[in-house]
Coordinates of C-alpha atoms in Angstrom, one line a residue:
Chain A
M1 CA -23.1 34.1 -25.4
E2 CA -24.8 37.3 -26.4
T3 CA -25.0 40.6 -23.9
P4 CA -27.9 39.9 -22.5
I5 CA -30.6 43.2 -22.8
P6 CA -32.3 43.8 -20.8
D7 CA -35.9 42.6 -21.9
D8 CA -34.0 39.3 -22.3
L9 CA -32.8 39.4 -18.7
L10 CA -37.1 39.9 -17.7
Q11 CA -38.2 36.8 -19.7
F12 CA -39.2 33.9 -18.8
R13 CA -36.8 31.2 -19.3
D14 CA -38.0 27.2 -19.5
Y15 CA -34.6 25.4 -18.8
S16 CA -34.1 21.5 -19.1
N17 CA -34.1 19.0 -16.9
T18 CA -30.3 18.6 -16.2
S19 CA -31.2 14.5 -14.4
A20 CA -32.7 14.2 -17.8
T21 CA -29.2 14.4 -19.5
N22 CA -27.1 13.4 -16.2
S23 CA -27.9 10.0 -14.7
S24 CA -25.9 10.2 -11.9
A25 CA -27.5 11.0 -8.0
P26 CA -30.0 13.9 -8.4
A27 CA -28.1 17.4 -6.7
Q28 CA -27.5 17.6 -3.3
I29 CA -25.2 19.6 -0.5
N30 CA -22.7 17.3 0.6
V31 CA -23.0 17.5 4.7
N32 CA -20.9 15.0 5.2
S33 CA -17.7 17.4 3.7
P34 CA -15.7 18.3 6.9
T35 CA -16.9 21.6 7.2
H36 CA -19.9 21.1 7.1
S37 CA -20.9 20.2 11.1
T38 CA -24.3 17.8 10.7
G39 CA -23.4 15.0 13.2
S40 CA -25.4 12.5 13.6
A41 CA -27.2 13.0 17.1
T42 CA -25.5 16.1 17.7
G43 CA -26.8 18.6 16.1
G44 CA -25.6 21.8 15.0
S45 CA -23.5 22.5 18.5
A46 CA -20.2 21.3 16.2
S47 CA -20.1 24.3 13.6
S48 CA -17.3 26.2 15.9
N49 CA -15.0 23.1 15.2
G50 CA -15.1 23.3 11.3
R51 CA -14.0 25.9 8.7
Q52 CA -14.7 29.8 9.1
R53 CA -17.6 29.6 8.8
G54 CA -18.0 33.7 8.7
D55 CA -18.8 35.0 5.8
P56 CA -22.7 33.1 4.6
L57 CA -21.7 34.3 1.4
S58 CA -18.1 32.5 0.5
D59 CA -19.9 29.7 2.3
L60 CA -22.8 29.0 -0.1
I61 CA -20.7 29.4 -2.2
Y62 CA -18.5 27.0 -1.2
D63 CA -21.1 24.1 -1.2
M64 CA -22.4 25.1 -3.8
S65 CA -19.1 24.4 -6.2
N66 CA -19.3 21.2 -4.5
S67 CA -22.5 20.0 -5.5
V68 CA -21.4 20.9 -9.0
Q69 CA -18.2 19.1 -9.1
T70 CA -20.3 15.8 -7.7
L71 CA -22.6 16.8 -10.9
T72 CA -20.3 16.9 -13.1
G73 CA -16.8 15.4 -12.0
G74 CA -18.6 12.2 -11.8
G75 CA -17.1 9.6 -9.1
S76 CA -18.0 12.2 -6.2
A77 CA -15.1 10.4 -4.2
N78 CA -12.5 12.4 -6.5
A79 CA -14.4 15.3 -6.9
A80 CA -15.8 16.7 -3.9
A81 CA -13.4 15.0 -1.2
P82 CA -10.0 17.4 -2.7
G83 CA -12.0 20.3 -2.7
G84 CA -13.4 20.4 0.6
G85 CA -9.3 19.1 1.7
A86 CA -8.5 21.7 5.2
D87 CA -5.8 23.6 2.7
G88 CA -9.3 24.9 1.4
T89 CA -9.8 26.4 -1.9
A90 CA -6.0 27.5 -3.5
G91 CA -3.3 24.9 -4.5
S92 CA -6.2 21.7 -5.2
P93 CA -6.3 20.2 -7.6
G94 CA -9.3 21.1 -10.1
A95 CA -12.3 20.0 -9.9
G96 CA -13.0 16.6 -11.8
T97 CA -10.1 15.7 -12.2
R98 CA -9.4 12.1 -12.0
L99 CA -6.2 11.9 -10.0
S100 CA -3.6 9.5 -10.6
F101 CA -2.9 7.9 -7.1
L102 CA 0.9 8.0 -7.7
T103 CA -0.4 11.5 -5.8
I104 CA -0.5 12.2 -2.5
E105 CA -3.5 14.1 -3.1
Y106 CA -5.3 10.7 -4.3
Y107 CA -4.2 10.0 -0.8
Q108 CA -5.7 12.6 1.3
Q109 CA -9.0 11.7 0.3
F110 CA -9.1 9.4 2.9
F111 CA -7.6 11.1 5.3
N112 CA -10.6 14.1 5.2
V113 CA -11.6 14.4 8.8
D114 CA -11.8 16.5 11.8
T115 CA -11.2 15.7 15.3
Y116 CA -15.1 15.5 16.1
M117 CA -15.7 13.4 13.4
V118 CA -13.0 11.1 14.6
L119 CA -13.7 11.1 18.6
E120 CA -17.9 11.0 17.5
R121 CA -17.6 7.6 15.4
I122 CA -15.7 6.1 17.8
A123 CA -18.2 7.6 20.7
N124 CA -20.6 5.2 17.9
S125 CA -18.5 3.1 17.7
M126 CA -18.6 2.1 21.3
I127 CA -22.8 2.1 22.4
P128 CA -25.2 0.1 20.6
K129 CA -27.6 2.3 18.7
R130 CA -25.9 5.9 19.6
A131 CA -26.2 5.9 15.2
A132 CA -28.4 6.7 13.1
G133 CA -30.2 4.4 10.4
N134 CA -28.2 5.5 8.1
Y135 CA -25.1 5.3 9.4
L136 CA -22.8 3.4 7.6
R137 CA -24.0 4.3 3.4
M138 CA -24.9 8.4 4.3
N139 CA -22.1 9.2 6.6
I140 CA -19.3 6.5 6.4
G141 CA -20.5 5.7 2.9
E142 CA -20.2 9.5 1.9
N143 CA -16.9 9.9 4.3
P144 CA -15.0 6.8 4.4
D145 CA -11.5 7.4 6.0
L146 CA -8.8 6.0 7.2
Y147 CA -7.5 7.2 9.5
G148 CA -9.5 5.9 12.9
P149 CA -8.1 2.4 11.7
F150 CA -4.8 2.2 11.2
W151 CA -4.0 5.0 14.1
I152 CA -6.1 2.8 16.0
T153 CA -4.6 -0.4 14.8
V154 CA -1.7 0.3 15.6
T155 CA -2.8 1.6 18.9
L156 CA -4.2 -2.0 19.7
I157 CA -1.1 -3.3 19.4
F158 CA 1.1 -1.5 21.2
S159 CA -1.4 -1.2 24.4
I160 CA -1.9 -4.8 24.1
A161 CA 2.8 -5.8 23.6
I162 CA 3.0 -3.1 27.0
T163 CA 0.2 -4.4 28.9
G164 CA 0.8 -7.6 28.3
N165 CA 4.6 -7.6 29.5
I166 CA 3.6 -5.4 32.1
A167 CA 1.0 -8.3 33.1
S168 CA 3.2 -11.3 33.5
Y169 CA 6.0 -8.5 34.9
L170 CA 3.0 -8.1 38.0
H171 CA 2.7 -11.8 38.0
H172 CA 6.2 -12.5 38.9
A173 CA 6.5 -9.4 41.1
T174 CA 6.7 -11.8 43.9
D175 CA 9.0 -14.1 42.3
A176 CA 13.2 -13.4 43.0
Y177 CA 12.7 -14.2 38.9
Q178 CA 14.7 -11.5 36.7
W179 CA 12.3 -11.0 34.5
H180 CA 12.5 -10.1 30.9
Y181 CA 10.9 -7.8 28.7
N182 CA 9.8 -9.9 25.9
F183 CA 9.5 -8.8 22.6
H184 CA 7.5 -10.8 20.4
L185 CA 4.2 -9.8 21.9
V186 CA 4.2 -7.0 19.3
S187 CA 5.2 -8.9 15.8
Y188 CA 2.3 -11.6 17.4
A189 CA -0.3 -8.3 18.2
A190 CA 0.5 -7.3 15.5
T191 CA -0.3 -9.7 12.5
C192 CA -3.6 -10.5 14.3
I193 CA -4.7 -7.0 14.7
F194 CA -4.2 -6.9 10.8
L195 CA -5.3 -9.4 10.2
Y196 CA -8.8 -9.7 11.3
A197 CA -9.0 -5.3 10.7
N198 CA -8.2 -5.9 7.2
V199 CA -8.8 -9.9 5.9
L200 CA -12.4 -9.9 7.8
P201 CA -13.6 -6.6 5.9
I202 CA -12.7 -8.4 2.3
I203 CA -14.0 -11.4 2.7
L204 CA -17.5 -9.9 4.3
W205 CA -17.0 -7.8 0.9
A206 CA -17.3 -10.5 -1.5
L207 CA -20.2 -11.9 0.4
F208 CA -21.9 -9.0 0.6
K209 CA -21.8 -8.8 -3.1
Y210 CA -22.2 -11.9 -4.4
S211 CA -24.8 -12.7 -1.5
L212 CA -27.9 -10.6 -3.0
K213 CA -31.2 -11.1 -2.8
P214 CA -32.2 -10.6 -6.7
I215 CA -35.5 -8.3 -7.0
N216 CA -38.4 -9.4 -8.1
D217 CA -40.5 -6.3 -8.8
T218 CA -38.7 -2.5 -10.4
D219 CA -39.8 -0.2 -8.1
T220 CA -37.2 2.5 -8.6
I221 CA -37.4 3.5 -4.2
E222 CA -37.1 -1.0 -3.0
A223 CA -34.6 -1.6 -6.1
D224 CA -31.8 1.4 -4.8
S225 CA -31.9 0.4 -1.0
A226 CA -32.4 -3.4 -2.3
N227 CA -29.4 -4.1 -4.4
Y228 CA -27.1 -1.7 -1.6
T229 CA -23.5 -3.2 -1.2
P230 CA -21.1 -1.4 1.4
T231 CA -18.3 -0.7 -0.5
L232 CA -14.9 -2.1 0.9
L233 CA -13.4 1.0 2.6
S234 CA -16.3 1.6 4.4
L235 CA -16.6 -1.6 5.9
M236 CA -12.6 -1.9 6.7
C237 CA -13.8 1.9 8.4
V238 CA -16.5 0.0 10.8
Y239 CA -14.6 -2.8 11.2
G240 CA -11.2 -0.8 11.8
Y241 CA -13.4 1.6 14.5
S242 CA -14.7 -1.0 16.1
L243 CA -11.4 -2.4 17.3
A244 CA -11.5 0.6 19.6
I245 CA -13.1 -0.5 22.7
Y246 CA -10.4 -2.6 23.5
I247 CA -8.3 -0.5 23.8
P248 CA -9.7 0.6 27.8
V249 CA -10.7 -3.5 28.1
S250 CA -6.8 -4.3 27.2
I251 CA -5.5 -1.4 29.7
L252 CA -7.9 -3.0 32.4
W253 CA -7.3 -7.4 31.1
V254 CA -3.6 -6.7 34.2
I255 CA -5.8 -7.0 36.7
N256 CA -4.9 -10.7 37.2
I257 CA -8.4 -12.0 38.1
S258 CA -10.0 -14.8 35.9
L259 CA -13.2 -13.6 36.0
L260 CA -13.2 -9.8 36.2
Q261 CA -11.3 -11.1 32.7
W262 CA -13.6 -12.8 31.0
L263 CA -16.9 -10.3 32.4
L264 CA -14.0 -7.9 29.7
V265 CA -14.0 -10.2 27.4
I266 CA -18.2 -10.9 27.4
T267 CA -18.8 -7.0 28.1
A268 CA -16.7 -5.5 25.5
A269 CA -17.7 -8.3 22.6
M270 CA -21.3 -7.8 22.9
L271 CA -21.1 -4.4 22.8
S272 CA -18.8 -3.9 19.7
G273 CA -20.6 -7.2 18.3
T274 CA -24.6 -5.4 18.7
V275 CA -23.0 -2.4 16.6
L276 CA -21.6 -4.0 14.3
I277 CA -24.8 -5.8 13.7
A278 CA -26.5 -2.4 14.8
V279 CA -24.7 -0.4 11.3
L280 CA -24.3 -2.9 8.9
T281 CA -27.7 -4.2 9.5
P282 CA -29.6 -2.1 6.6
A283 CA -26.7 -3.9 3.4
L284 CA -27.5 -7.5 6.0
R285 CA -31.1 -6.7 4.7
N286 CA -30.2 -7.5 1.6
S287 CA -28.0 -10.5 1.9
Q288 CA -29.7 -13.6 0.9
F289 CA -27.5 -15.5 4.9
S290 CA -27.5 -12.4 6.9
L291 CA -28.2 -15.4 9.8
F292 CA -25.2 -16.3 9.1
L293 CA -23.2 -13.5 8.1
I294 CA -25.0 -11.6 11.6
I295 CA -23.3 -15.2 13.1
G296 CA -20.3 -15.1 11.5
I297 CA -19.5 -11.3 12.0
L298 CA -20.4 -11.7 16.3
G299 CA -18.2 -15.0 16.0
A300 CA -15.0 -13.2 14.1
H301 CA -15.3 -10.7 17.1
V302 CA -16.0 -12.9 20.4
I303 CA -12.6 -15.0 18.9
L304 CA -10.6 -11.8 19.0
A305 CA -11.4 -11.0 22.1
A306 CA -11.3 -14.6 23.4
G307 CA -8.5 -14.8 22.2
F308 CA -6.6 -12.0 22.9
M309 CA -7.2 -12.3 26.9
L310 CA -5.8 -16.1 26.7
Y311 CA -3.4 -15.8 24.8
F312 CA -1.7 -12.5 26.5
F313 CA -2.8 -12.0 29.5
H314 CA -4.4 -15.3 31.7
S315 CA -2.1 -16.2 34.0
P316 CA 1.1 -18.9 33.7
Q317 CA -0.9 -22.4 35.0
D318 CA -1.3 -21.7 31.1
P319 CA 1.0 -23.7 29.1
L320 CA 0.4 -21.4 26.1
S321 CA 0.7 -17.9 27.5
P322 CA 3.8 -16.2 27.0
A323 CA 4.0 -15.9 29.7
Y324 CA 4.8 -19.4 30.6
A325 CA 7.1 -19.0 27.9
A326 CA 9.0 -16.5 29.0
L327 CA 10.2 -18.2 32.3
Q328 CA 11.8 -20.9 29.6
A329 CA 14.6 -17.6 29.8
P330 CA 17.4 -18.9 32.6
T331 CA 16.9 -18.2 35.8
P332 CA 18.3 -18.0 39.4
D333 CA 18.4 -21.6 40.9
S334 CA 16.5 -20.4 44.0
I335 CA 12.6 -21.2 41.5
D336 CA 14.7 -24.5 40.1
G337 CA 12.6 -26.8 42.7
V338 CA 8.8 -24.8 41.6
L339 CA 9.0 -24.4 37.3
P340 CA 9.9 -28.1 37.3
S341 CA 9.9 -27.9 33.4
V342 CA 12.9 -24.7 33.9
N343 CA 15.3 -24.8 29.9
R344 CA 18.2 -24.9 31.4
T345 CA 20.4 -24.0 28.4
R346 CA 23.2 -22.4 30.7
Chain B
M1 CA 30.9 47.2 -1.1
D2 CA 30.5 50.9 -2.4
A3 CA 30.2 51.9 -6.3
R4 CA 32.4 51.9 -8.5
L5 CA 32.5 53.9 -11.7
D6 CA 35.1 54.1 -14.0
M7 CA 34.5 56.4 -16.7
F8 CA 36.6 56.4 -19.6
D9 CA 37.1 56.2 -23.2
G10 CA 37.7 52.4 -24.5
D11 CA 36.8 49.8 -24.5
M12 CA 33.9 48.7 -21.4
L13 CA 32.8 49.6 -18.1
E14 CA 32.7 48.1 -14.7
G15 CA 31.5 48.7 -11.7
D16 CA 30.3 47.1 -8.2
M17 CA 26.9 47.6 -6.8
S18 CA 25.7 47.4 -3.7
I19 CA 21.6 47.3 -2.7
P20 CA 21.4 48.7 0.4
G21 CA 19.0 47.8 2.7
A22 CA 18.9 43.9 1.6
P23 CA 19.9 41.4 4.7
K24 CA 23.1 39.7 4.3
R25 CA 22.8 35.6 3.3
T26 CA 25.2 33.4 4.1
T27 CA 23.1 31.1 1.8
T28 CA 20.9 32.4 -1.1
Q29 CA 19.4 28.9 -1.1
N30 CA 19.0 26.2 1.5
G31 CA 22.0 24.2 1.8
V32 CA 23.7 25.8 -1.3
P33 CA 26.5 28.9 0.7
D34 CA 27.7 31.1 -1.7
Y35 CA 31.6 31.1 -1.5
N36 CA 33.6 29.3 -3.4
T37 CA 33.8 25.9 -1.0
L38 CA 36.2 24.3 -2.8
D39 CA 39.0 25.7 -1.3
E40 CA 38.5 25.3 1.5
P41 CA 40.1 23.1 3.6
I42 CA 38.2 20.3 4.9
K43 CA 38.0 20.6 8.7
E44 CA 36.3 23.9 8.2
T45 CA 34.3 21.7 5.7
V46 CA 33.2 19.3 8.7
L47 CA 33.3 21.9 11.4
R48 CA 30.8 23.9 9.9
D49 CA 28.5 20.8 9.1
M50 CA 29.3 19.7 12.7
R51 CA 28.3 23.7 14.3
A52 CA 25.0 23.4 12.0
V53 CA 24.2 20.1 14.1
G54 CA 25.7 21.3 17.1
V55 CA 23.2 24.6 17.1
K56 CA 20.3 22.0 16.4
F57 CA 21.1 20.1 19.7
Y58 CA 20.7 23.3 21.7
H59 CA 17.1 23.5 20.1
V60 CA 15.6 21.4 20.8
L61 CA 16.7 20.8 23.9
Y62 CA 16.0 25.1 24.6
P63 CA 13.1 25.4 21.9
K64 CA 12.3 28.7 21.8
E65 CA 13.6 29.7 18.4
K66 CA 12.6 27.5 15.5
S67 CA 13.8 28.1 12.2
S68 CA 17.3 26.2 12.7
L69 CA 15.6 23.3 12.7
L70 CA 13.1 23.7 10.1
R71 CA 14.4 25.7 7.4
D72 CA 18.2 24.1 7.2
W73 CA 17.4 19.9 8.2
D74 CA 19.4 17.7 8.4
L75 CA 19.9 13.8 9.0
W76 CA 22.3 13.9 10.8
G77 CA 21.5 14.3 14.4
P78 CA 18.5 11.8 13.7
L79 CA 21.5 9.1 12.4
V80 CA 23.5 9.4 15.5
L81 CA 21.1 9.2 18.6
C82 CA 19.3 6.3 16.3
T83 CA 22.5 5.0 16.0
F84 CA 23.2 5.1 19.9
M85 CA 19.8 4.2 21.2
A86 CA 19.7 1.1 19.1
T87 CA 23.4 0.2 20.6
I88 CA 22.2 0.8 23.9
L89 CA 19.1 -1.0 23.9
Q90 CA 19.7 -4.2 21.3
G91 CA 18.7 -7.2 23.5
S92 CA 21.6 -9.3 24.4
S93 CA 22.8 -11.5 22.1
S94 CA 24.5 -14.5 24.5
A95 CA 24.9 -17.6 22.4
D96 CA 22.8 -19.1 25.6
S97 CA 19.7 -17.4 25.9
M98 CA 16.6 -19.0 23.9
A99 CA 14.0 -15.9 24.4
D100 CA 14.9 -12.7 22.5
N101 CA 15.2 -10.5 25.6
G102 CA 14.8 -7.2 24.9
P103 CA 14.6 -5.6 20.2
E104 CA 16.9 -6.1 18.6
F105 CA 19.0 -3.6 16.7
A106 CA 17.5 -3.7 13.3
Q107 CA 14.2 -3.7 15.1
V108 CA 14.8 0.1 16.7
F109 CA 16.1 1.3 14.1
V110 CA 13.0 0.6 11.7
I111 CA 10.8 1.4 14.9
V112 CA 12.4 4.8 14.9
W113 CA 12.8 5.3 11.2
I114 CA 8.9 3.6 9.5
G115 CA 8.2 5.5 12.9
A116 CA 9.3 8.6 11.8
A117 CA 8.3 8.6 8.2
I118 CA 4.5 6.7 8.8
V119 CA 4.5 9.7 11.2
T120 CA 5.7 12.9 8.4
L121 CA 2.8 10.2 6.3
N122 CA 0.3 11.3 8.6
S123 CA 0.1 14.6 9.1
K124 CA 1.3 15.6 5.3
L125 CA -2.4 13.5 4.5
L126 CA -4.1 15.7 6.9
G127 CA -2.9 18.5 5.6
G128 CA -0.3 20.2 6.8
N129 CA 2.1 22.5 5.0
I130 CA 5.7 20.8 5.9
S131 CA 8.7 19.2 3.4
F132 CA 8.9 15.4 4.1
F133 CA 12.6 15.9 5.3
Q134 CA 12.3 18.4 7.7
S135 CA 9.6 16.7 9.4
V136 CA 11.8 13.7 9.5
C137 CA 14.9 15.6 11.2
V138 CA 12.7 17.6 14.0
L139 CA 11.3 14.6 15.2
G140 CA 14.8 12.8 15.1
Y141 CA 16.0 15.4 16.6
C142 CA 13.1 15.5 19.5
L143 CA 14.9 12.3 20.6
T144 CA 17.5 14.1 22.3
P145 CA 15.7 14.0 25.5
V146 CA 14.7 10.3 25.4
A147 CA 18.5 9.6 24.2
L148 CA 20.3 11.5 27.8
A149 CA 17.2 9.7 29.8
L150 CA 18.8 6.1 28.6
I151 CA 21.9 6.9 29.3
V152 CA 20.5 8.5 32.8
C153 CA 18.4 5.0 32.8
R154 CA 21.9 2.8 32.0
V155 CA 23.6 4.5 34.6
I156 CA 20.6 4.0 37.6
L157 CA 21.3 0.3 36.5
L158 CA 24.5 -0.8 37.4
A159 CA 23.2 -0.6 40.8
T160 CA 21.2 -3.2 42.8
Q161 CA 17.1 -2.8 41.7
T162 CA 15.1 -1.7 43.7
R163 CA 11.9 -0.2 43.5
L164 CA 12.7 3.0 44.2
L165 CA 15.8 3.1 41.3
F166 CA 12.8 1.4 39.6
F167 CA 11.1 4.9 40.0
L168 CA 14.1 6.5 39.3
R169 CA 13.7 5.7 36.3
F170 CA 9.9 5.7 35.7
V171 CA 10.5 9.2 36.4
T172 CA 13.2 10.1 34.3
T173 CA 11.7 8.4 31.4
T174 CA 8.6 10.0 32.0
M175 CA 10.1 13.0 32.2
G176 CA 12.3 12.6 28.7
F177 CA 9.2 11.5 27.1
A178 CA 6.8 14.8 28.3
W179 CA 9.9 17.6 26.5
A180 CA 10.6 15.3 23.8
T181 CA 6.9 15.1 22.6
Y182 CA 6.4 19.8 23.7
A183 CA 9.7 19.8 21.7
S184 CA 8.2 18.4 19.0
F185 CA 4.9 19.8 19.1
I186 CA 6.3 23.5 19.4
F187 CA 8.2 23.5 16.4
L188 CA 5.5 20.6 14.4
G189 CA 2.4 22.3 15.8
Q190 CA 1.5 24.9 13.3
S191 CA 2.3 23.4 10.2
Q192 CA -1.2 21.1 10.6
P193 CA -5.0 23.7 10.3
P194 CA -6.7 24.3 14.1
H195 CA -9.1 21.8 13.2
R196 CA -6.3 18.6 13.5
K197 CA -4.6 19.6 15.3
P198 CA -4.9 17.4 18.4
L199 CA -5.1 14.2 14.9
A200 CA -1.4 14.8 13.3
V201 CA -0.5 15.6 17.6
Y202 CA -2.2 12.2 19.0
P203 CA 1.2 9.8 16.7
I204 CA 3.6 12.6 17.6
F205 CA 2.5 11.4 21.2
L206 CA 2.4 7.7 20.3
F207 CA 6.1 7.3 19.3
F208 CA 7.5 8.9 22.1
F209 CA 6.2 7.1 23.6
I210 CA 6.6 3.4 22.2
I211 CA 10.2 4.5 22.6
S212 CA 9.8 5.7 25.9
W213 CA 9.4 2.2 26.9
L214 CA 11.3 0.8 25.2
V215 CA 14.0 3.2 27.1
L216 CA 11.6 2.4 30.7
S217 CA 11.8 -1.9 30.1
H218 CA 15.5 -2.4 29.1
N219 CA 17.0 -3.9 32.0

């Protein structure tokens, strides 16, 4: 570029419209990166939790450079997120480079969340109507994270295994029975929960993609939202967070009153089922099988909750429960008359 | 050593130089001593490593100074602790019991090592600036209070069980768990960016909680 002479600087210049050459998304400041504080409902109160926003000029430069990366780098997932990582600008890969999936930086983009964001998402998954209407597309779609789903499922597995063992122990506290810890519960719980949290989003994603309603008018505003199907990561994120409500509920399931247990099943399934449907509405609207999908999603959720309760926590009059299976272990002679089917292998 | 400079006519000059004020270090880089270890007796080599491991155990139990665990990491301590705990915790392997009671040896091993690896991976993915093996080393060494609680529980289990003894075991296990979490928080807490620290600390808490649960439910 030639050095501008003062007269040049004062000339009015006409810059061509960049959107004519670049058909990607229009320029926008990426407000869902973790250093920007807008939550869906809490407004600006969370700004103190973000990056140190002391210098307005550097913040502006940061915002602008993120938007430039979004325009030039192509995929927003690759370009914007690594630059927006918590370790600042130094040392992160260059803007717009395609990251190999063998590097750790590729996976860091799925963990690009701060503490308040995780807490916000958990609250949104438990309280219906708390999230905004475009939550799926704008909040989770822009920044899907795998931290929440992974650690919520792990916590849920161990909380169900531990409280299931506590429940079976408490039920036998009055007998002279030597209670044995049943470690298999961990494996069963793990299989169940991982299948639900991983396979169901894949099925749903495929169903959404292939049951898109054909659009018959070419109005661009309509077509944009009518073509929307959620990404696989967004679905896994939403499903992962929707399991969060079962963690406190599993602790309450220890109380061995059957009515209370069923009440908890219904309440928890209704709450998180409603949230699931509300969050997935923009995508459900575009599908041909929307009614079946709604019934399927709710049904799977209710079956999961009921299955947990019946298998792990129900009282051992139910011959299917593992608490009853634990009774098959060698028992002292005094209980022989009470339990006719004790398996004596000693 | 003083500088010696012998000036004479002839072929070459020799001398030594000492730089005043440079810190005396026994290792120039991590783990590689700059003195010749080839000629020393084996007893000395083994004792040196054992002393290093012992120093780390001491620093875990009284977590004040943190650089020794982080700088000179090793995995001997975690291996010893994990093997010890898995041996004690494994369920009764008597052939006539139909249901497995406690976890198998391999299950405890997997929980400890894979658990430490997952927790480390998590803190690296969140943007922490600690190396993989340093973090596994710290998590492994911080199992020491939990192992001590396991020993105490095992001793308590020798008597016939009552409510009071169960309560004692519960208290011991809780103290071991709290001590382990506090120690690892001291070592690992600084390596995380501040607005993500709870996100990185929670998996450590969960890791020690699960292992303490295994200790408590062992009978």
